[in-house]
Amino acid sequence: AQDCQVDNIQVMQNFNRTKYAGTWYAVAKKDPVGLFLLDNIVAQFNIAEDGQMTATAEGRVIILQQWELCAHMFATFEDTYDPAKFKMKYWGAAANLQTGYDDHWVISTDYDNYAVHYACREKGYDGTCIDSYSFVFSRHPTGLRPEDQYIVTQKKQEICLLGKYRRVQHNVLCDSV
Ligand code: AZE
């Protein structure tokens, strides 16, 4: 059972950022309030020689109600007391894209196949999250392997977001745009 307190959410033990580096395809997402990445979401994490983590991400967005484009985003990560919890500063390659400063928690990963990410933007008075987003990432653009689905479902439940995800489509859209 879980109490849905953000402060009690278990994150990945002994998180290894070097093994986390590389390309991840979002295969499912739970959206936050407001504008968000729609589909074709691919993230690339990089670890510099000094250990600093950075990332790029792309995904389809619709801005100004009607403009469809592939957003190219950049992020830098600040370490915290927990190796699986980061603060993420991000911005878009184009000035009209979103900037922000969000949590970036790695809830669970086997590094080679799946990862469950979580970000709470706003906590309520009761300590539960009132504005969160989350990605299920896969190393494979085709989706999760059947053998990873059980653990991913379990983690969705632990972060109190079971049933709140949508699949993320991948087509060639953002390869060229
Ligand atoms: C994430 C992977 C690591 C790098 C970044 C990520 C998040 C990006 C967004 C982008 C939103 C863009 C919008 C544009 C109009 C977690 C996928 C930067 C949340 C809404």
PDB file of C-alpha atoms and ligand atoms in Angstrom:
ATOM      1  CA  ALA A   1       0.000   0.000   0.000  1.00  0.00           C
ATOM      2  CA  GLN A   2       1.108   3.547  -0.560  1.00  0.00           C
ATOM      3  CA  ASP A   3       0.032   6.767   1.085  1.00  0.00           C
ATOM      4  CA  CYS A   4       0.736   8.929  -1.979  1.00  0.00           C
ATOM      5  CA  GLN A   5       2.888  11.306   0.043  1.00  0.00           C
ATOM      6  CA  VAL A   6       5.454  12.773  -2.330  1.00  0.00           C
ATOM      7  CA  ASP A   7       8.085  12.652   0.401  1.00  0.00           C
ATOM      8  CA  ASN A   8       7.532   8.908   0.812  1.00  0.00           C
ATOM      9  CA  ILE A   9       7.967   7.981  -2.840  1.00  0.00           C
ATOM     10  CA  GLN A  10      10.705   5.419  -3.256  1.00  0.00           C
ATOM     11  CA  VAL A  11      13.205   6.151  -5.981  1.00  0.00           C
ATOM     12  CA  MET A  12      15.828   3.975  -7.638  1.00  0.00           C
ATOM     13  CA  GLN A  13      18.363   2.636  -5.158  1.00  0.00           C
ATOM     14  CA  ASN A  14      22.054   3.159  -5.979  1.00  0.00           C
ATOM     15  CA  PHE A  15      21.147   5.061  -9.112  1.00  0.00           C
ATOM     16  CA  ASN A  16      23.946   4.937 -11.688  1.00  0.00           C
ATOM     17  CA  ARG A  17      23.746   7.897 -14.040  1.00  0.00           C
ATOM     18  CA  THR A  18      26.393   6.506 -16.367  1.00  0.00           C
ATOM     19  CA  LYS A  19      24.302   3.427 -17.031  1.00  0.00           C
ATOM     20  CA  TYR A  20      21.239   5.662 -17.463  1.00  0.00           C
ATOM     21  CA  ALA A  21      22.937   7.723 -20.194  1.00  0.00           C
ATOM     22  CA  GLY A  22      21.965   7.354 -23.819  1.00  0.00           C
ATOM     23  CA  THR A  23      18.704   7.323 -25.705  1.00  0.00           C
ATOM     24  CA  TRP A  24      15.295   6.692 -24.151  1.00  0.00           C
ATOM     25  CA  TYR A  25      11.980   6.597 -26.012  1.00  0.00           C
ATOM     26  CA  ALA A  26       8.906   7.695 -24.090  1.00  0.00           C
ATOM     27  CA  VAL A  27       6.348   4.931 -24.508  1.00  0.00           C
ATOM     28  CA  ALA A  28       3.779   6.237 -22.026  1.00  0.00           C
ATOM     29  CA  LYS A  29       3.229   9.531 -20.242  1.00  0.00           C
ATOM     30  CA  LYS A  30       1.065  11.136 -17.612  1.00  0.00           C
ATOM     31  CA  ASP A  31       0.572  14.799 -18.401  1.00  0.00           C
ATOM     32  CA  PRO A  32       0.871  17.768 -16.067  1.00  0.00           C
ATOM     33  CA  VAL A  33      -1.465  20.758 -16.116  1.00  0.00           C
ATOM     34  CA  GLY A  34      -0.898  22.947 -19.174  1.00  0.00           C
ATOM     35  CA  LEU A  35       1.170  22.667 -22.323  1.00  0.00           C
ATOM     36  CA  PHE A  36       3.126  19.462 -22.748  1.00  0.00           C
ATOM     37  CA  LEU A  37       4.921  17.218 -25.181  1.00  0.00           C
ATOM     38  CA  LEU A  38       2.378  15.247 -27.224  1.00  0.00           C
ATOM     39  CA  ASP A  39       4.175  12.346 -28.888  1.00  0.00           C
ATOM     40  CA  ASN A  40       7.363  11.290 -30.654  1.00  0.00           C
ATOM     41  CA  ILE A  41       9.205  12.018 -27.412  1.00  0.00           C
ATOM     42  CA  VAL A  42      12.826  10.942 -27.374  1.00  0.00           C
ATOM     43  CA  ALA A  43      15.319  11.909 -24.673  1.00  0.00           C
ATOM     44  CA  GLN A  44      19.071  11.620 -24.774  1.00  0.00           C
ATOM     45  CA  PHE A  45      20.987  11.766 -21.493  1.00  0.00           C
ATOM     46  CA  ASN A  46      24.673  12.608 -21.433  1.00  0.00           C
ATOM     47  CA  ILE A  47      27.203  12.456 -18.619  1.00  0.00           C
ATOM     48  CA  ALA A  48      30.133  14.831 -18.866  1.00  0.00           C
ATOM     49  CA  GLU A  49      33.636  13.950 -17.728  1.00  0.00           C
ATOM     50  CA  ASP A  50      33.032  15.767 -14.438  1.00  0.00           C
ATOM     51  CA  GLY A  51      29.896  13.684 -13.855  1.00  0.00           C
ATOM     52  CA  GLN A  52      27.404  16.423 -14.660  1.00  0.00           C
ATOM     53  CA  MET A  53      24.234  15.134 -16.316  1.00  0.00           C
ATOM     54  CA  THR A  54      22.638  16.966 -19.233  1.00  0.00           C
ATOM     55  CA  ALA A  55      19.938  15.945 -21.664  1.00  0.00           C
ATOM     56  CA  THR A  56      18.277  16.832 -24.892  1.00  0.00           C
ATOM     57  CA  ALA A  57      14.731  15.922 -25.721  1.00  0.00           C
ATOM     58  CA  GLU A  58      12.444  16.267 -28.635  1.00  0.00           C
ATOM     59  CA  GLY A  59       8.771  15.801 -29.082  1.00  0.00           C
ATOM     60  CA  ARG A  60       5.807  17.075 -30.965  1.00  0.00           C
ATOM     61  CA  VAL A  61       3.998  20.042 -29.444  1.00  0.00           C
ATOM     62  CA  ILE A  62       1.227  22.379 -30.469  1.00  0.00           C
ATOM     63  CA  ILE A  63       1.837  25.946 -29.450  1.00  0.00           C
ATOM     64  CA  LEU A  64      -0.367  29.010 -29.825  1.00  0.00           C
ATOM     65  CA  GLN A  65      -3.389  26.727 -30.250  1.00  0.00           C
ATOM     66  CA  GLN A  66      -2.484  25.589 -33.757  1.00  0.00           C
ATOM     67  CA  TRP A  67       1.225  25.524 -34.524  1.00  0.00           C
ATOM     68  CA  GLU A  68       2.508  22.013 -34.661  1.00  0.00           C
ATOM     69  CA  LEU A  69       6.228  21.552 -34.353  1.00  0.00           C
ATOM     70  CA  CYS A  70       8.920  19.318 -33.033  1.00  0.00           C
ATOM     71  CA  ALA A  71      10.286  20.935 -29.921  1.00  0.00           C
ATOM     72  CA  HIS A  72      13.997  20.598 -29.349  1.00  0.00           C
ATOM     73  CA  MET A  73      14.694  20.955 -25.658  1.00  0.00           C
ATOM     74  CA  PHE A  74      17.848  21.120 -23.549  1.00  0.00           C
ATOM     75  CA  ALA A  75      18.246  20.344 -19.875  1.00  0.00           C
ATOM     76  CA  THR A  76      20.870  20.532 -17.173  1.00  0.00           C
ATOM     77  CA  PHE A  77      20.499  18.625 -13.931  1.00  0.00           C
ATOM     78  CA  GLU A  78      21.390  19.633 -10.400  1.00  0.00           C
ATOM     79  CA  ASP A  79      22.263  16.906  -7.959  1.00  0.00           C
ATOM     80  CA  THR A  80      20.456  16.544  -4.640  1.00  0.00           C
ATOM     81  CA  TYR A  81      21.010  14.483  -1.499  1.00  0.00           C
ATOM     82  CA  ASP A  82      19.540  11.494  -3.312  1.00  0.00           C
ATOM     83  CA  PRO A  83      21.397  10.199  -6.389  1.00  0.00           C
ATOM     84  CA  ALA A  84      18.115   9.345  -8.153  1.00  0.00           C
ATOM     85  CA  LYS A  85      16.537  12.773  -7.517  1.00  0.00           C
ATOM     86  CA  PHE A  86      17.547  15.724  -9.660  1.00  0.00           C
ATOM     87  CA  LYS A  87      16.375  19.239 -10.284  1.00  0.00           C
ATOM     88  CA  MET A  88      16.044  19.795 -14.007  1.00  0.00           C
ATOM     89  CA  LYS A  89      16.451  23.179 -15.632  1.00  0.00           C
ATOM     90  CA  TYR A  90      15.176  23.095 -19.191  1.00  0.00           C
ATOM     91  CA  TRP A  91      14.607  25.333 -22.147  1.00  0.00           C
ATOM     92  CA  GLY A  92      13.703  25.139 -25.805  1.00  0.00           C
ATOM     93  CA  ALA A  93      15.945  25.660 -28.794  1.00  0.00           C
ATOM     94  CA  ALA A  94      13.388  28.179 -30.063  1.00  0.00           C
ATOM     95  CA  ALA A  95      12.548  31.127 -27.857  1.00  0.00           C
ATOM     96  CA  ASN A  96       8.813  30.464 -27.974  1.00  0.00           C
ATOM     97  CA  LEU A  97       9.196  27.068 -26.334  1.00  0.00           C
ATOM     98  CA  GLN A  98       8.788  26.370 -22.669  1.00  0.00           C
ATOM     99  CA  THR A  99      11.405  26.892 -20.001  1.00  0.00           C
ATOM    100  CA  GLY A 100      11.139  25.393 -16.571  1.00  0.00           C
ATOM    101  CA  TYR A 101      12.657  24.044 -13.418  1.00  0.00           C
ATOM    102  CA  ASP A 102      11.192  20.674 -12.446  1.00  0.00           C
ATOM    103  CA  ASP A 103      11.998  17.672 -10.334  1.00  0.00           C
ATOM    104  CA  HIS A 104      13.404  14.739 -12.253  1.00  0.00           C
ATOM    105  CA  TRP A 105      13.186  11.545 -10.236  1.00  0.00           C
ATOM    106  CA  VAL A 106      14.173   8.136 -11.497  1.00  0.00           C
ATOM    107  CA  ILE A 107      11.737   5.776  -9.805  1.00  0.00           C
ATOM    108  CA  SER A 108      13.000   2.534 -11.296  1.00  0.00           C
ATOM    109  CA  THR A 109      15.170   1.372 -14.160  1.00  0.00           C
ATOM    110  CA  ASP A 110      17.086  -1.683 -15.295  1.00  0.00           C
ATOM    111  CA  TYR A 111      19.179   0.675 -17.485  1.00  0.00           C
ATOM    112  CA  ASP A 112      18.929  -1.614 -20.527  1.00  0.00           C
ATOM    113  CA  ASN A 113      15.196  -1.731 -21.187  1.00  0.00           C
ATOM    114  CA  TYR A 114      12.891   0.425 -19.111  1.00  0.00           C
ATOM    115  CA  ALA A 115      12.828   3.466 -16.836  1.00  0.00           C
ATOM    116  CA  VAL A 116      10.026   5.088 -14.864  1.00  0.00           C
ATOM    117  CA  HIS A 117      10.420   8.835 -14.365  1.00  0.00           C
ATOM    118  CA  TYR A 118       8.432  11.118 -12.076  1.00  0.00           C
ATOM    119  CA  ALA A 119       8.139  14.846 -11.509  1.00  0.00           C
ATOM    120  CA  CYS A 120       5.866  16.585  -9.025  1.00  0.00           C
ATOM    121  CA  ARG A 121       5.388  20.260  -9.814  1.00  0.00           C
ATOM    122  CA  GLU A 122       3.107  21.121  -6.927  1.00  0.00           C
ATOM    123  CA  LYS A 123       2.385  19.504  -3.601  1.00  0.00           C
ATOM    124  CA  GLY A 124      -0.899  20.018  -1.812  1.00  0.00           C
ATOM    125  CA  TYR A 125      -1.337  20.796   1.879  1.00  0.00           C
ATOM    126  CA  ASP A 126      -1.797  17.082   2.566  1.00  0.00           C
ATOM    127  CA  GLY A 127       1.588  16.228   1.067  1.00  0.00           C
ATOM    128  CA  THR A 128       0.238  14.489  -2.028  1.00  0.00           C
ATOM    129  CA  CYS A 129       1.044  15.733  -5.499  1.00  0.00           C
ATOM    130  CA  ILE A 130      -1.499  17.957  -7.199  1.00  0.00           C
ATOM    131  CA  ASP A 131       0.410  18.514 -10.442  1.00  0.00           C
ATOM    132  CA  SER A 132       2.677  15.746 -11.626  1.00  0.00           C
ATOM    133  CA  TYR A 133       3.993  14.338 -14.853  1.00  0.00           C
ATOM    134  CA  SER A 134       5.682  11.061 -15.541  1.00  0.00           C
ATOM    135  CA  PHE A 135       7.268   9.176 -18.383  1.00  0.00           C
ATOM    136  CA  VAL A 136       7.726   5.492 -18.939  1.00  0.00           C
ATOM    137  CA  PHE A 137      10.851   5.242 -21.049  1.00  0.00           C
ATOM    138  CA  SER A 138      12.067   2.337 -23.124  1.00  0.00           C
ATOM    139  CA  ARG A 139      15.362   1.729 -24.848  1.00  0.00           C
ATOM    140  CA  HIS A 140      13.264   0.306 -27.681  1.00  0.00           C
ATOM    141  CA  PRO A 141      11.082   2.627 -29.800  1.00  0.00           C
ATOM    142  CA  THR A 142       8.667  -0.264 -30.263  1.00  0.00           C
ATOM    143  CA  GLY A 143       7.681  -0.253 -26.602  1.00  0.00           C
ATOM    144  CA  LEU A 144       8.268  -2.167 -23.422  1.00  0.00           C
ATOM    145  CA  ARG A 145       9.194  -5.797 -23.428  1.00  0.00           C
ATOM    146  CA  PRO A 146       6.425  -7.955 -21.951  1.00  0.00           C
ATOM    147  CA  GLU A 147       8.754  -8.997 -19.140  1.00  0.00           C
ATOM    148  CA  ASP A 148       9.161  -5.360 -18.023  1.00  0.00           C
ATOM    149  CA  GLN A 149       5.463  -4.603 -17.866  1.00  0.00           C
ATOM    150  CA  TYR A 150       4.853  -6.048 -14.424  1.00  0.00           C
ATOM    151  CA  ILE A 151       7.480  -3.944 -12.677  1.00  0.00           C
ATOM    152  CA  VAL A 152       6.410  -0.814 -14.574  1.00  0.00           C
ATOM    153  CA  THR A 153       2.789  -1.336 -13.548  1.00  0.00           C
ATOM    154  CA  GLN A 154       3.888  -1.825  -9.971  1.00  0.00           C
ATOM    155  CA  LYS A 155       5.894   1.394 -10.020  1.00  0.00           C
ATOM    156  CA  LYS A 156       2.987   3.331 -11.549  1.00  0.00           C
ATOM    157  CA  GLN A 157       0.926   2.163  -8.621  1.00  0.00           C
ATOM    158  CA  GLU A 158       3.596   3.128  -6.090  1.00  0.00           C
ATOM    159  CA  ILE A 159       3.651   6.693  -7.400  1.00  0.00           C
ATOM    160  CA  CYS A 160      -0.159   6.784  -7.353  1.00  0.00           C
ATOM    161  CA  LEU A 161      -0.504   7.252 -11.096  1.00  0.00           C
ATOM    162  CA  LEU A 162      -1.794   3.855 -12.163  1.00  0.00           C
ATOM    163  CA  GLY A 163      -4.426   4.307 -14.866  1.00  0.00           C
ATOM    164  CA  LYS A 164      -3.363   7.874 -15.641  1.00  0.00           C
ATOM    165  CA  TYR A 165      -0.973   7.183 -18.501  1.00  0.00           C
ATOM    166  CA  ARG A 166      -1.434   7.414 -22.235  1.00  0.00           C
ATOM    167  CA  ARG A 167       0.651   5.680 -24.825  1.00  0.00           C
ATOM    168  CA  VAL A 168       3.150   7.817 -26.682  1.00  0.00           C
ATOM    169  CA  GLN A 169       3.095   7.317 -30.430  1.00  0.00           C
ATOM    170  CA  HIS A 170       6.267   7.138 -32.434  1.00  0.00           C
ATOM    171  CA  ASN A 171       6.190   7.820 -36.127  1.00  0.00           C
ATOM    172  CA  VAL A 172       8.770   9.503 -38.311  1.00  0.00           C
ATOM    173  CA  LEU A 173       7.377  12.934 -37.575  1.00  0.00           C
ATOM    174  CA  CYS A 174      10.190  14.452 -35.574  1.00  0.00           C
ATOM    175  CA  ASP A 175      13.021  12.819 -37.509  1.00  0.00           C
ATOM    176  CA  SER A 176      12.929  15.479 -40.176  1.00  0.00           C
ATOM    177  CA  VAL A 177      11.152  18.509 -38.724  1.00  0.00           C
TER     178      VAL A 177
HETATM  179  C1  AZE B   1      12.420  15.101 -20.394  1.00  0.00           C
HETATM  180  C2  AZE B   1      13.757  14.349 -20.561  1.00  0.00           C
HETATM  181  C3  AZE B   1      14.929  15.121 -20.192  1.00  0.00           C
HETATM  182  C4  AZE B   1      15.023  16.404 -20.946  1.00  0.00           C
HETATM  183  C5  AZE B   1      13.748  17.176 -20.925  1.00  0.00           C
HETATM  184  C6  AZE B   1      12.530  16.593 -20.640  1.00  0.00           C
HETATM  185  C7  AZE B   1      11.268  17.354 -20.567  1.00  0.00           C
HETATM  186  C8  AZE B   1      10.833  18.228 -21.487  1.00  0.00           C
HETATM  187  C9  AZE B   1       9.615  18.974 -21.413  1.00  0.00           C
HETATM  188  C10 AZE B   1       9.320  19.781 -22.458  1.00  0.00           C
HETATM  189  C11 AZE B   1       8.145  20.560 -22.665  1.00  0.00           C
HETATM  190  C12 AZE B   1       8.039  21.305 -23.767  1.00  0.00           C
HETATM  191  C13 AZE B   1       6.895  22.106 -24.141  1.00  0.00           C
HETATM  192  C14 AZE B   1       6.991  22.923 -25.207  1.00  0.00           C
HETATM  193  C15 AZE B   1       5.979  23.827 -25.759  1.00  0.00           C
HETATM  194  C16 AZE B   1      11.875  14.861 -18.985  1.00  0.00           C
HETATM  195  C17 AZE B   1      11.507  14.472 -21.420  1.00  0.00           C
HETATM  196  C18 AZE B   1      13.906  18.634 -21.237  1.00  0.00           C
HETATM  197  C19 AZE B   1       8.713  18.846 -20.249  1.00  0.00           C
HETATM  198  C20 AZE B   1       5.638  22.037 -23.374  1.00  0.00           C
END
